[in-house]
Tab-separated table of C-alpha atoms and ligand atoms in Angstrom:
chain	number	residue	atom	x	y	z
A	9	ALA	CA	-35.028	74.480	-33.452
A	10	ASN	CA	-35.091	78.184	-33.897
A	11	TYR	CA	-32.404	79.341	-32.516
A	12	TYR	CA	-32.096	82.465	-35.132
A	13	ASP	CA	-33.252	84.325	-37.813
A	14	GLY	CA	-32.464	86.275	-40.429
A	15	ASN	CA	-31.836	89.269	-37.840
A	16	THR	CA	-30.632	87.881	-34.375
A	17	VAL	CA	-26.846	88.993	-34.015
A	18	ILE	CA	-24.561	86.834	-31.675
A	19	TYR	CA	-20.992	88.257	-30.004
A	20	LEU	CA	-17.952	86.928	-31.472
A	21	ASN	CA	-14.663	88.137	-30.337
A	22	GLY	CA	-15.612	91.074	-29.351
A	23	GLN	CA	-17.624	92.525	-32.233
A	24	PHE	CA	-21.815	91.923	-32.767
A	25	VAL	CA	-23.139	89.902	-36.204
A	26	LYS	CA	-25.374	88.685	-37.874
A	27	ALA	CA	-25.743	84.610	-36.667
A	28	ALA	CA	-26.410	83.798	-40.196
A	29	GLU	CA	-23.207	85.263	-41.779
A	30	ALA	CA	-21.097	84.296	-38.856
A	31	THR	CA	-18.181	82.298	-39.438
A	32	MET	CA	-15.613	79.488	-37.879
A	33	ASP	CA	-12.667	77.724	-38.934
A	34	PHE	CA	-13.425	73.290	-39.939
A	35	TYR	CA	-9.490	72.965	-38.449
A	36	SER	CA	-10.881	74.036	-35.129
A	37	GLN	CA	-9.481	71.734	-32.457
A	38	SER	CA	-12.795	72.191	-30.426
A	39	LEU	CA	-15.150	71.200	-33.184
A	40	HIS	CA	-13.274	67.381	-34.162
A	41	TYR	CA	-12.593	66.761	-30.155
A	42	GLY	CA	-14.997	68.495	-28.214
A	43	TYR	CA	-12.349	70.595	-26.471
A	44	SER	CA	-13.966	73.284	-25.442
A	45	VAL	CA	-15.691	75.128	-22.572
A	46	PHE	CA	-18.904	77.265	-22.063
A	47	GLU	CA	-21.534	78.399	-19.779
A	48	GLY	CA	-25.674	78.345	-20.108
A	49	ILE	CA	-26.947	81.211	-18.106
A	50	ARG	CA	-30.572	82.402	-18.061
A	51	SER	CA	-31.208	86.674	-18.064
A	52	TYR	CA	-35.120	87.299	-16.319
A	53	LYS	CA	-37.590	89.680	-16.827
A	54	THR	CA	-37.795	91.320	-13.211
A	55	ALA	CA	-40.351	92.287	-11.644
A	56	ALA	CA	-39.641	95.619	-11.828
A	57	GLY	CA	-39.762	95.421	-15.244
A	58	GLU	CA	-35.956	95.266	-16.523
A	59	THR	CA	-33.995	92.847	-17.569
A	60	ARG	CA	-31.196	91.013	-15.903
A	61	ILE	CA	-28.860	88.585	-15.852
A	62	PHE	CA	-28.898	86.231	-12.965
A	63	LYS	CA	-25.739	84.970	-11.192
A	64	ALA	CA	-23.639	86.585	-14.472
A	65	THR	CA	-20.260	87.004	-12.487
A	66	GLU	CA	-20.578	83.728	-11.328
A	67	HIS	CA	-20.731	82.205	-14.541
A	68	TYR	CA	-18.167	84.345	-16.228
A	69	GLN	CA	-15.968	82.820	-13.443
A	70	ARG	CA	-17.411	79.568	-13.672
A	71	LEU	CA	-15.679	79.651	-17.891
A	72	LYS	CA	-12.509	81.329	-16.529
A	73	ALA	CA	-12.410	78.873	-14.660
A	74	SER	CA	-13.052	75.933	-16.940
A	75	ALA	CA	-10.949	77.836	-19.636
A	76	GLN	CA	-7.733	77.866	-17.180
A	77	ALA	CA	-8.974	73.666	-15.888
A	78	LEU	CA	-7.943	72.829	-19.941
A	79	ASN	CA	-4.545	75.355	-20.398
A	80	MET	CA	-6.452	77.435	-22.784
A	81	PRO	CA	-5.642	81.176	-23.370
A	82	TYR	CA	-8.541	83.084	-21.756
A	83	ALA	CA	-7.722	86.843	-21.916
A	84	TYR	CA	-11.464	88.035	-21.234
A	85	ASP	CA	-12.758	90.433	-18.447
A	86	THR	CA	-15.002	89.557	-16.531
A	87	ASP	CA	-17.171	93.184	-16.694
A	88	GLU	CA	-16.943	93.239	-20.104
A	89	LEU	CA	-18.149	90.050	-20.643
A	90	ILE	CA	-21.441	90.989	-18.779
A	91	ALA	CA	-21.623	93.910	-20.308
A	92	ALA	CA	-21.030	92.553	-23.599
A	93	THR	CA	-24.298	90.064	-22.915
A	94	TYR	CA	-26.556	92.502	-22.266
A	95	GLU	CA	-25.995	94.856	-25.329
A	96	LEU	CA	-27.248	91.226	-26.757
A	97	LEU	CA	-30.108	90.884	-25.268
A	98	GLU	CA	-30.544	94.150	-26.039
A	99	ARG	CA	-30.051	94.413	-29.454
A	100	ASN	CA	-31.651	90.723	-29.920
A	101	ASN	CA	-34.644	92.794	-28.180
A	102	LEU	CA	-34.938	89.887	-25.699
A	103	GLN	CA	-35.429	89.651	-21.588
A	104	ASP	CA	-36.124	85.932	-21.100
A	105	ALA	CA	-33.677	84.175	-22.390
A	106	TYR	CA	-30.709	81.301	-22.544
A	107	ILE	CA	-27.700	82.700	-23.002
A	108	ARG	CA	-24.681	80.622	-24.598
A	109	PRO	CA	-20.818	81.787	-24.038
A	110	ILE	CA	-18.594	79.597	-25.419
A	111	VAL	CA	-14.631	79.423	-25.656
A	112	TYR	CA	-13.328	77.686	-28.582
A	113	ALA	CA	-10.036	76.717	-30.023
A	114	PRO	CA	-8.076	77.828	-33.672
A	115	ALA	CA	-7.003	75.770	-36.465
A	116	ASN	CA	-5.156	72.596	-34.900
A	117	MET	CA	-5.503	69.096	-35.654
A	118	GLY	CA	-3.121	67.855	-32.861
A	119	PHE	CA	-2.957	68.291	-29.255
A	120	GLN	CA	-0.474	70.485	-28.405
A	121	VAL	CA	-1.917	73.850	-26.258
A	122	ASN	CA	-3.100	76.930	-28.244
A	123	THR	CA	-1.389	80.618	-28.245
A	124	ALA	CA	-4.872	81.681	-28.236
A	125	SER	CA	-8.856	81.097	-28.002
A	126	PHE	CA	-12.137	82.464	-29.474
A	127	ILE	CA	-15.170	83.575	-27.287
A	128	ALA	CA	-18.376	83.558	-29.085
A	129	ILE	CA	-22.546	84.172	-26.716
A	130	GLU	CA	-25.422	83.102	-28.543
A	131	ALA	CA	-29.193	83.901	-26.843
A	132	TRP	CA	-32.626	82.920	-27.448
A	133	GLN	CA	-35.753	82.975	-25.813
A	134	MET	CA	-36.116	81.166	-22.906
A	135	ALA	CA	-39.846	81.284	-21.028
A	136	PRO	CA	-38.833	80.700	-16.792
A	137	PHE	CA	-39.705	77.350	-16.651
A	138	LEU	CA	-42.117	77.682	-13.492
A	139	GLY	CA	-43.306	73.958	-14.837
A	140	ASP	CA	-44.948	71.576	-11.949
A	141	LYS	CA	-44.857	68.302	-14.481
A	142	LEU	CA	-42.822	66.582	-12.238
A	143	LEU	CA	-40.247	64.203	-14.442
A	144	ARG	CA	-39.752	61.133	-14.366
A	145	VAL	CA	-35.996	59.663	-13.854
A	146	MET	CA	-34.117	56.794	-14.867
A	147	THR	CA	-30.619	55.558	-13.543
A	148	SER	CA	-28.717	55.979	-16.488
A	149	SER	CA	-26.529	52.852	-17.394
A	150	PHE	CA	-23.748	55.385	-18.194
A	151	GLU	CA	-21.593	56.261	-15.473
A	152	ARG	CA	-20.607	60.228	-15.427
A	153	PRO	CA	-16.751	60.586	-16.958
A	154	ASN	CA	-14.623	59.576	-14.481
A	155	PRO	CA	-12.643	62.839	-12.541
A	156	LYS	CA	-9.292	61.050	-12.894
A	157	GLY	CA	-9.855	61.221	-16.567
A	158	PHE	CA	-11.258	64.701	-16.894
A	159	LYS	CA	-11.716	67.837	-15.265
A	160	ILE	CA	-15.016	67.214	-14.431
A	161	HIS	CA	-15.085	70.133	-11.852
A	162	ALA	CA	-15.027	72.062	-15.824
A	163	LYS	CA	-17.580	72.716	-18.042
A	164	ALA	CA	-16.641	71.165	-21.016
A	165	GLY	CA	-17.619	70.677	-24.743
A	166	GLY	CA	-16.431	67.060	-24.975
A	167	HIS	CA	-18.280	66.105	-21.370
A	168	TYR	CA	-21.535	66.465	-23.108
A	169	VAL	CA	-21.432	63.541	-25.607
A	170	ASN	CA	-21.791	61.455	-21.886
A	171	SER	CA	-24.567	63.654	-20.963
A	172	ILE	CA	-26.378	63.024	-24.658
A	173	LEU	CA	-26.127	59.546	-24.523
A	174	ALA	CA	-27.841	59.114	-21.350
A	175	SER	CA	-30.691	61.970	-21.878
A	176	GLN	CA	-30.936	60.206	-25.175
A	177	GLU	CA	-31.490	56.898	-23.601
A	178	ALA	CA	-33.515	57.935	-20.816
A	179	LYS	CA	-36.276	58.725	-23.571
A	180	ALA	CA	-35.705	55.904	-25.358
A	181	LYS	CA	-37.122	53.919	-22.494
A	182	GLY	CA	-39.727	56.342	-22.553
A	183	PHE	CA	-38.433	58.447	-19.413
A	184	ASP	CA	-37.914	62.132	-19.557
A	185	GLU	CA	-34.666	62.313	-18.271
A	186	ALA	CA	-31.169	59.723	-16.872
A	187	LEU	CA	-29.909	59.997	-13.469
A	188	LEU	CA	-26.390	59.364	-13.721
A	189	THR	CA	-23.565	57.845	-11.331
A	190	ASP	CA	-20.119	58.117	-10.743
A	191	MET	CA	-16.971	56.026	-11.017
A	192	ASN	CA	-18.042	54.272	-7.267
A	193	GLY	CA	-21.486	53.931	-8.252
A	194	HIS	CA	-22.600	57.004	-5.931
A	195	VAL	CA	-25.562	59.023	-7.464
A	196	ALA	CA	-23.769	62.224	-9.519
A	197	GLU	CA	-25.987	63.801	-11.310
A	198	GLY	CA	-28.632	64.739	-14.295
A	199	PRO	CA	-27.624	65.527	-18.027
A	200	GLY	CA	-27.478	69.065	-17.309
A	201	ALA	CA	-28.531	69.224	-13.528
A	202	ASN	CA	-28.171	68.604	-10.000
A	203	MET	CA	-30.027	66.967	-7.434
A	204	PHE	CA	-31.519	67.030	-4.329
A	205	TYR	CA	-33.525	64.486	-2.661
A	206	GLU	CA	-35.645	64.687	0.796
A	207	LYS	CA	-36.170	62.671	3.828
A	208	ASP	CA	-37.709	62.662	7.353
A	209	GLY	CA	-37.798	67.288	6.705
A	210	LYS	CA	-34.534	67.025	5.840
A	211	LEU	CA	-32.402	67.595	2.130
A	212	PHE	CA	-29.151	65.549	0.980
A	213	THR	CA	-26.983	66.350	-2.197
A	214	PRO	CA	-24.153	64.865	-3.776
A	215	ALA	CA	-20.761	66.139	-2.071
A	216	LEU	CA	-18.916	67.845	-4.966
A	217	GLY	CA	-15.768	66.312	-6.376
A	218	ASN	CA	-17.202	64.234	-8.888
A	219	ILE	CA	-20.315	67.045	-10.168
A	220	LEU	CA	-20.409	70.026	-11.973
A	221	PRO	CA	-20.693	72.392	-9.125
A	222	GLY	CA	-23.477	73.781	-10.179
A	223	ILE	CA	-24.693	78.153	-9.289
A	224	THR	CA	-28.452	76.736	-9.336
A	225	ARG	CA	-27.667	73.888	-6.432
A	226	ALA	CA	-25.102	76.839	-4.826
A	227	THR	CA	-28.349	79.351	-4.461
A	228	VAL	CA	-30.300	76.491	-3.313
A	229	LEU	CA	-28.018	75.898	-0.531
A	230	GLU	CA	-28.391	79.523	0.171
A	231	ILE	CA	-32.220	79.175	-0.234
A	232	CYS	CA	-31.915	76.272	2.783
A	233	LYS	CA	-30.164	78.689	4.744
A	234	GLU	CA	-32.329	81.547	4.606
A	235	LEU	CA	-35.763	78.912	5.046
A	236	ASP	CA	-33.917	77.577	7.787
A	237	ILE	CA	-33.659	73.960	5.870
A	238	GLU	CA	-31.137	72.162	6.699
A	239	VAL	CA	-29.151	70.487	3.973
A	240	GLU	CA	-26.200	67.364	4.141
A	241	GLU	CA	-23.969	67.330	1.568
A	242	LYS	CA	-22.732	63.387	1.203
A	243	PHE	CA	-22.290	60.403	-0.791
A	244	PHE	CA	-25.812	58.285	-1.518
A	245	THR	CA	-26.538	55.604	-3.565
A	246	THR	CA	-29.647	55.217	-5.846
A	247	ASP	CA	-30.767	53.328	-2.816
A	248	ALA	CA	-31.131	56.060	-0.964
A	249	VAL	CA	-33.235	58.392	-3.334
A	250	LYS	CA	-35.729	55.483	-3.584
A	251	ASP	CA	-36.273	55.902	-0.047
A	252	ALA	CA	-36.846	59.147	-0.208
A	253	ASP	CA	-40.326	61.718	0.203
A	254	SER	CA	-39.039	63.724	-2.308
A	255	ALA	CA	-36.580	64.746	-4.786
A	256	PHE	CA	-35.761	67.438	-7.582
A	257	PHE	CA	-33.231	68.449	-10.406
A	258	CYS	CA	-32.282	72.086	-10.036
A	259	GLY	CA	-29.876	74.238	-12.566
A	260	THR	CA	-29.769	77.780	-14.892
A	261	ALA	CA	-32.646	75.635	-17.479
A	262	ALA	CA	-34.219	73.521	-15.726
A	263	GLU	CA	-34.455	76.024	-12.584
A	264	VAL	CA	-35.945	73.588	-9.876
A	265	ILE	CA	-37.873	70.734	-10.551
A	266	GLY	CA	-39.248	68.314	-9.164
A	267	TRP	CA	-39.651	64.433	-9.631
A	268	GLN	CA	-42.469	62.115	-9.516
A	269	SER	CA	-40.316	58.603	-9.587
A	270	LEU	CA	-37.056	56.804	-9.827
A	271	ASP	CA	-37.127	53.867	-11.923
A	272	ASP	CA	-40.970	53.986	-11.358
A	273	THR	CA	-40.470	53.952	-8.227
A	274	ILE	CA	-42.941	56.689	-7.013
A	275	PHE	CA	-42.012	59.395	-4.797
A	276	PRO	CA	-44.779	59.131	-1.376
A	277	LYS	CA	-45.531	63.160	-0.677
A	278	ALA	CA	-46.753	65.144	-2.806
A	279	TRP	CA	-45.035	67.843	-4.628
A	280	ASN	CA	-46.813	70.870	-3.545
A	281	SER	CA	-45.998	69.481	0.603
A	282	THR	CA	-41.907	68.978	-0.100
A	283	LEU	CA	-39.037	71.483	0.565
A	284	GLY	CA	-37.874	71.244	-2.586
A	285	CYS	CA	-41.566	73.078	-3.837
A	286	ARG	CA	-40.385	75.761	-1.478
A	287	ILE	CA	-37.370	75.980	-3.119
A	288	GLN	CA	-39.068	75.693	-6.246
A	289	GLU	CA	-41.436	78.824	-4.937
A	290	ALA	CA	-38.375	80.655	-3.379
A	291	TYR	CA	-35.850	80.537	-6.591
A	292	SER	CA	-39.081	82.216	-8.884
A	293	ARG	CA	-38.751	84.851	-6.840
A	294	LEU	CA	-35.635	84.880	-6.389
A	295	VAL	CA	-34.619	85.347	-10.063
A	296	ILE	CA	-36.648	88.379	-11.106
A	297	GLY	CA	-35.331	90.290	-8.219
A	298	LEU	CA	-37.936	89.754	-5.189
A	299	PRO	CA	-36.815	88.553	-1.482
A	300	VAL	CA	-36.755	84.398	-1.352
A	301	GLN	CA	-39.143	84.746	1.441
A	302	GLU	CA	-42.631	86.543	0.871
A	303	GLY	CA	-42.854	90.307	2.673
A	304	VAL	CA	-39.246	90.180	3.879
A	305	THR	CA	-37.619	92.947	2.577
A	306	ALA	CA	-34.261	92.126	0.349
B	21	PMP	N1	-24.563	69.580	-14.120
B	21	PMP	C1	-24.249	69.346	-15.063
B	21	PMP	C2	-23.534	68.202	-15.610
B	21	PMP	C3	-24.379	70.601	-16.056
B	21	PMP	O1	-24.520	70.346	-17.388
B	21	PMP	C4	-25.676	72.059	-15.260
B	21	PMP	C5	-25.563	72.632	-16.371
B	21	PMP	N2	-24.902	74.097	-16.062
B	21	PMP	C6	-25.666	71.537	-14.147
B	21	PMP	C7	-25.520	70.520	-13.425
B	21	PMP	C8	-26.072	72.890	-13.336
B	21	PMP	O2	-25.248	73.549	-13.268
B	21	PMP	P1	-25.832	75.232	-12.856
B	21	PMP	O3	-26.921	75.122	-11.940
B	21	PMP	O4	-24.737	76.257	-12.970
B	21	PMP	O5	-26.707	75.683	-14.303
């Protein structure tokens, strides 16, 4: 994949350096043990033509919370990181982009706490999705990491071995994406997105506790409030999802994307008549700085 070329710069510990020339320590505890925390953020070209990072503060606050959950020293200021990210976008001539900050550890082949951490921010072109292709989703044979063994609310590098395995399994079996359950057999989330389902005019989504508290999930809940859509956070099994009228994933990269089926059980409602479709439309307005509802001023 072409994430960068000879001109691309990344932000690295307070400086802008060429991506192709940046280095890190091969003895880093992060590389060997997955002991890192990161974020996935999007920027959009707004309706007014400006570049805007969507939910920048929320993402950098979660980065800090993730680092603290893993006992990582975190000496970075959210506002400074946001300013650096805007400069990174400008230096790379990016508007619609995916932004990937990562906090990583110094050389340490042991397990002890470090006295410092490092931060890098990369960004690359990513067009808004706005797709109407529906996903064929498969219940994974992999469970999400047990929250008694991991700080599952943190966005930690090591957790993504689980995501990679689940996603690879789904694709090897001819599906588009995986749905993972938690250690109690309840629906948790996708490898990189939260989920909602619709039943009888109401939305349901897994309660917090065993999932990543998605920023898009929170945005969807806000949109529901604004559009007067009833939504309930609770624990449920895949049987409830298979009995649903429709379902969708939401996440920074995925945005809002509908499902065609779960384990080949096809959802009965046409996507363009679902609550998910209304939310998708509202979300695509919100990210470019327009009010959730057409004709209403923000
Ligand atoms: N769950 C997992 C496991 C994820 O990796 C992501 C993507 N960060 C999400 C949910 C969605 O989170 P967000 O909406 O904050 O991108």
